[in-house]
Amino acid sequence: MTADLKADVNRRAAALFAAIDDYDEAGFLAAVDALAAELPEDDGDGVFHRGSARDSWGHSDLAVPLYARALELGGLTGENRRRAVIQMSSSLRNVGHVEEALATLRKERELGEDHLSDALDCAIALCLSTLGRDREGLSLVLVALAKHLPRYNRSMANYGRALLEPGE
């Protein structure tokens, strides 16, 4: 298998996911599975795309083992490894494994910042909320959102951080 084929499959998978609303569930899953089948059965990216497709249609229970397998196989290209961690953790939360999801996300967070860091923080915030720790989750979301606001960036980030201060 060439790197070009893998890149092409990843590009076409992104296009499929961008057009998900043009499909019914069965058609979408079939299209993603056919695309993933162009890669070897033990290719992490192909397994990841199959998990993402099921997740996109609300089948967290089917997605989790596929994400776990993709991460176990390794070789995920570009941002697919981090996306697999975020998406698997979100699905774990959906099926009731909130503490495992939170631990996985926090471990991922320790690996540093990138363009998916805000999505990672949002997934952590959802876990915190599910655990009844809404204030901590809101703090994360406000700090993440503040970077993207046209104004009030500093104020909103400070308000978000202040939510965790004693007596606030």
Short mmCIF file of N, CA, C and O in Angstrom, two decimals, residues 35 40 52 90 103 110 128 154 167:
data_model
loop_
_atom_site.label_atom_id
_atom_site.label_comp_id
_atom_site.label_asym_id
_atom_site.label_seq_id
_atom_site.Cartn_x
_atom_site.Cartn_y
_atom_site.Cartn_z
N LEU A 35 -15.12 2.36 1.02
CA LEU A 35 -13.91 3.18 0.96
C LEU A 35 -12.83 2.59 1.87
O LEU A 35 -11.67 2.45 1.47
N PRO A 40 -5.86 -2.06 3.55
CA PRO A 40 -5.79 -3.37 4.19
C PRO A 40 -6.70 -3.44 5.42
O PRO A 40 -6.96 -2.43 6.08
N SER A 52 -16.05 5.96 12.88
CA SER A 52 -16.62 7.31 12.75
C SER A 52 -17.99 7.27 12.08
O SER A 52 -18.90 8.01 12.47
N SER A 90 -15.83 10.24 23.64
CA SER A 90 -17.20 10.74 23.60
C SER A 90 -18.19 9.57 23.56
O SER A 90 -19.22 9.57 24.24
N ALA A 103 -10.62 9.93 31.88
CA ALA A 103 -9.20 9.60 32.07
C ALA A 103 -8.47 9.56 30.73
O ALA A 103 -7.34 10.07 30.60
N GLU A 110 -2.55 15.87 27.96
CA GLU A 110 -1.16 16.02 28.40
C GLU A 110 -0.18 15.97 27.23
O GLU A 110 0.97 16.37 27.38
N LEU A 128 -17.34 15.92 32.40
CA LEU A 128 -17.48 16.56 33.71
C LEU A 128 -18.94 16.84 34.02
O LEU A 128 -19.40 16.61 35.15
N ARG A 154 -10.06 38.18 26.52
CA ARG A 154 -9.38 38.15 27.83
C ARG A 154 -10.39 38.03 28.96
O ARG A 154 -10.21 37.23 29.88
N GLY A 167 -14.63 30.06 46.57
CA GLY A 167 -15.47 31.18 46.96
C GLY A 167 -16.09 31.92 45.81
O GLY A 167 -16.79 32.91 46.00
#
